[in-house]
Amino acid sequence: MIDIFWNLVSAGIGFGISYLYRTIREFFSDRTIGWFWNPNKAKKIYIHPGRFEVLGHIGEKEPAIAINDAQALVQLRLFLSKYFKDIVVTFDESKIDWQSPVLSLGGPIPNKLSEKIGNSNKLPFWFLGMPYGKNSERSIGNVSVSYKSEFDDNQILSADIGLMARIKPDENTKSYLYVIAGNYGFGTLGVVSYLTSSRNLKNLNRQAKNYPYFEVIIKTTVKNDNVSAVESIRLQEI
């Protein structure tokens, strides 16, 4: 009986220590994620995805979202629901409350808000060679450096490049404006995968915790038509 008693006590102590460790780890993980996604402890975030117009079944134009952008949107909503009470997804820029955080999802071709941000010249890195021609080589950079998507011998995308910028919408707004976009859809999806990982956000926090506004370039390795790895390759304060 004594052995059973001490085994139960030991098990209870072990469980308590394990629970305390998980609680502490989750607390610091949430602080790191909050530093990036919701430093002002806002209750609402607006997500503005890019879209294309396609002909519907009755011949009228209807909005459509690219498959990788749709995957990125679902992943973002699931993740951000832990940190925001309300997540508003809207294609209509006029319905955005700019006193709340805003995320522009997708590059300048499908997303006019992203295009406006790029044209404002606020960002250190942006899409080069716009507008694209039929066989344009897609890259992100500036006059000094460029980061290109990569293809294998069969001309299948093997690595894509994307960006995330956190900027101030205007001088009178205290909230943050986020831009997430890639050369191709996998670049966008890879950035979202990177920014919904507590490990990656912890690494980003170490590099940029003193930067309220910054831009980061993310490289996404693509394998079997899926995101297989993501890494930060450049960070610049804005």
Tab-separated table of N, CA and C in Angstrom, residues 165-223:
chain	number	residue	atom	x	y	z
A	165	ALA	N	5.080	42.483	-44.874
A	165	ALA	CA	5.437	43.807	-44.383
A	165	ALA	C	4.430	44.223	-43.319
A	166	ARG	N	4.927	44.797	-42.241
A	166	ARG	CA	4.072	45.380	-41.209
A	166	ARG	C	4.355	46.870	-41.193
A	167	ILE	N	3.365	47.657	-41.592
A	167	ILE	CA	3.565	49.094	-41.751
A	167	ILE	C	2.451	49.871	-41.041
A	168	LYS	N	2.592	51.181	-41.011
A	168	LYS	CA	1.573	52.062	-40.448
A	168	LYS	C	0.713	52.579	-41.596
A	169	PRO	N	-0.623	52.407	-41.519
A	169	PRO	CA	-1.476	52.853	-42.627
A	169	PRO	C	-1.327	54.339	-42.935
A	170	ASP	N	-1.333	55.171	-41.888
A	170	ASP	CA	-1.118	56.613	-42.044
A	170	ASP	C	-0.727	57.197	-40.685
A	171	GLU	N	-0.427	58.459	-40.674
A	171	GLU	CA	0.080	59.093	-39.456
A	171	GLU	C	-0.956	59.178	-38.342
A	172	ASN	N	-2.232	59.107	-38.685
A	172	ASN	CA	-3.290	59.271	-37.688
A	172	ASN	C	-3.848	57.935	-37.188
A	173	THR	N	-3.253	56.849	-37.591
A	173	THR	CA	-3.756	55.523	-37.230
A	173	THR	C	-2.741	54.794	-36.366
A	174	LYS	N	-3.202	54.249	-35.249
A	174	LYS	CA	-2.306	53.550	-34.337
A	174	LYS	C	-2.215	52.050	-34.619
A	175	SER	N	-3.095	51.542	-35.460
A	175	SER	CA	-3.100	50.109	-35.748
A	175	SER	C	-2.039	49.775	-36.795
A	176	TYR	N	-1.967	48.490	-37.148
A	176	TYR	CA	-0.967	48.013	-38.096
A	176	TYR	C	-1.635	47.551	-39.385
A	177	LEU	N	-0.912	47.720	-40.468
A	177	LEU	CA	-1.317	47.196	-41.769
A	177	LEU	C	-0.306	46.135	-42.179
A	178	TYR	N	-0.793	44.931	-42.434
A	178	TYR	CA	0.062	43.818	-42.841
A	178	TYR	C	-0.156	43.524	-44.323
A	179	VAL	N	0.929	43.193	-45.002
A	179	VAL	CA	0.846	42.753	-46.389
A	179	VAL	C	1.531	41.397	-46.493
A	180	ILE	N	0.828	40.422	-47.051
A	180	ILE	CA	1.399	39.094	-47.285
A	180	ILE	C	1.188	38.757	-48.747
A	181	ALA	N	2.272	38.483	-49.470
A	181	ALA	CA	2.161	38.211	-50.902
A	181	ALA	C	3.366	37.412	-51.383
A	182	GLY	N	3.176	36.665	-52.468
A	182	GLY	CA	4.264	35.874	-53.041
A	182	GLY	C	4.339	36.042	-54.540
A	183	ASN	N	5.487	35.655	-55.104
A	183	ASN	CA	5.614	35.674	-56.560
A	183	ASN	C	4.524	34.825	-57.199
A	184	TYR	N	4.332	33.631	-56.636
A	184	TYR	CA	3.235	32.745	-57.020
A	184	TYR	C	2.451	32.408	-55.758
A	185	GLY	N	1.405	31.612	-55.910
A	185	GLY	CA	0.560	31.276	-54.772
A	185	GLY	C	1.288	30.574	-53.651
A	186	PHE	N	2.288	29.742	-54.002
A	186	PHE	CA	3.028	29.037	-52.950
A	186	PHE	C	3.860	30.006	-52.114
A	187	GLY	N	4.281	31.111	-52.713
A	187	GLY	CA	5.007	32.113	-51.940
A	187	GLY	C	4.127	32.726	-50.870
A	188	THR	N	2.877	33.031	-51.226
A	188	THR	CA	1.915	33.566	-50.264
A	188	THR	C	1.617	32.551	-49.170
A	189	LEU	N	1.348	31.309	-49.581
A	189	LEU	CA	1.021	30.254	-48.622
A	189	LEU	C	2.198	29.974	-47.694
A	190	GLY	N	3.410	30.048	-48.225
A	190	GLY	CA	4.599	29.825	-47.406
A	190	GLY	C	4.788	30.898	-46.346
A	191	VAL	N	4.505	32.154	-46.698
A	191	VAL	CA	4.611	33.236	-45.718
A	191	VAL	C	3.613	33.020	-44.587
A	192	VAL	N	2.390	32.630	-44.937
A	192	VAL	CA	1.374	32.363	-43.915
A	192	VAL	C	1.809	31.199	-43.030
A	193	SER	N	2.363	30.154	-43.628
A	193	SER	CA	2.859	29.014	-42.840
A	193	SER	C	3.938	29.455	-41.866
A	194	TYR	N	4.812	30.340	-42.330
A	194	TYR	CA	5.888	30.842	-41.468
A	194	TYR	C	5.320	31.655	-40.300
A	195	LEU	N	4.350	32.508	-40.586
A	195	LEU	CA	3.844	33.451	-39.585
A	195	LEU	C	2.766	32.861	-38.682
A	196	THR	N	2.418	31.602	-38.899
A	196	THR	CA	1.492	30.922	-37.986
A	196	THR	C	2.211	29.828	-37.202
A	197	SER	N	3.535	29.911	-37.182
A	197	SER	CA	4.363	28.992	-36.408
A	197	SER	C	4.959	29.742	-35.221
A	198	SER	N	4.700	29.268	-34.009
A	198	SER	CA	5.236	29.957	-32.832
A	198	SER	C	6.763	29.916	-32.827
A	199	ARG	N	7.352	28.838	-33.331
A	199	ARG	CA	8.819	28.756	-33.383
A	199	ARG	C	9.384	29.833	-34.306
A	200	ASN	N	8.777	29.993	-35.477
A	200	ASN	CA	9.261	30.999	-36.421
A	200	ASN	C	9.034	32.410	-35.892
A	201	LEU	N	7.902	32.632	-35.236
A	201	LEU	CA	7.626	33.953	-34.679
A	201	LEU	C	8.584	34.275	-33.537
A	202	LYS	N	8.977	33.258	-32.795
A	202	LYS	CA	9.969	33.469	-31.738
A	202	LYS	C	11.298	33.903	-32.344
A	203	ASN	N	11.688	33.277	-33.440
A	203	ASN	CA	12.913	33.645	-34.139
A	203	ASN	C	12.801	35.060	-34.707
A	204	LEU	N	11.635	35.376	-35.268
A	204	LEU	CA	11.414	36.712	-35.822
A	204	LEU	C	11.440	37.765	-34.721
A	205	ASN	N	10.903	37.416	-33.565
A	205	ASN	CA	10.899	38.324	-32.420
A	205	ASN	C	12.314	38.691	-31.997
A	206	ARG	N	13.217	37.711	-32.021
A	206	ARG	CA	14.612	37.978	-31.647
A	206	ARG	C	15.260	38.975	-32.601
A	207	GLN	N	14.882	38.906	-33.875
A	207	GLN	CA	15.496	39.770	-34.881
A	207	GLN	C	14.859	41.154	-34.957
A	208	ALA	N	13.550	41.217	-34.701
A	208	ALA	CA	12.829	42.452	-35.018
A	208	ALA	C	12.024	43.023	-33.857
A	209	LYS	N	12.312	42.591	-32.631
A	209	LYS	CA	11.478	43.026	-31.505
A	209	LYS	C	11.547	44.533	-31.274
A	210	ASN	N	12.602	45.188	-31.758
A	210	ASN	CA	12.720	46.637	-31.586
A	210	ASN	C	12.225	47.411	-32.804
A	211	TYR	N	11.677	46.686	-33.795
A	211	TYR	CA	11.183	47.331	-35.008
A	211	TYR	C	9.649	47.337	-35.004
A	212	PRO	N	9.004	48.464	-34.847
A	212	PRO	CA	7.541	48.466	-34.955
A	212	PRO	C	7.072	48.173	-36.379
A	213	TYR	N	7.875	48.601	-37.359
A	213	TYR	CA	7.516	48.396	-38.765
A	213	TYR	C	8.711	47.763	-39.481
A	214	PHE	N	8.440	46.703	-40.230
A	214	PHE	CA	9.532	46.004	-40.914
A	214	PHE	C	8.993	45.126	-42.024
A	215	GLU	N	9.903	44.630	-42.838
A	215	GLU	CA	9.558	43.717	-43.927
A	215	GLU	C	10.484	42.507	-43.865
A	216	VAL	N	9.927	41.334	-44.120
A	216	VAL	CA	10.712	40.115	-44.114
A	216	VAL	C	10.447	39.346	-45.401
A	217	ILE	N	11.512	38.770	-45.967
A	217	ILE	CA	11.407	37.945	-47.171
A	217	ILE	C	11.465	36.479	-46.759
A	218	ILE	N	10.525	35.687	-47.250
A	218	ILE	CA	10.423	34.274	-46.903
A	218	ILE	C	10.615	33.420	-48.150
A	219	LYS	N	11.478	32.403	-48.032
A	219	LYS	CA	11.659	31.432	-49.114
A	219	LYS	C	10.888	30.159	-48.769
A	220	THR	N	10.102	29.694	-49.724
A	220	THR	CA	9.281	28.498	-49.537
A	220	THR	C	9.760	27.392	-50.461
A	221	THR	N	10.115	26.261	-49.889
A	221	THR	CA	10.469	25.096	-50.696
A	221	THR	C	9.196	24.322	-51.017
A	222	VAL	N	9.024	23.999	-52.291
A	222	VAL	CA	7.823	23.310	-52.755
A	222	VAL	C	8.199	21.894	-53.190
A	223	LYS	N	7.490	20.914	-52.659
A	223	LYS	CA	7.740	19.515	-52.998
A	223	LYS	C	6.413	18.785	-53.131
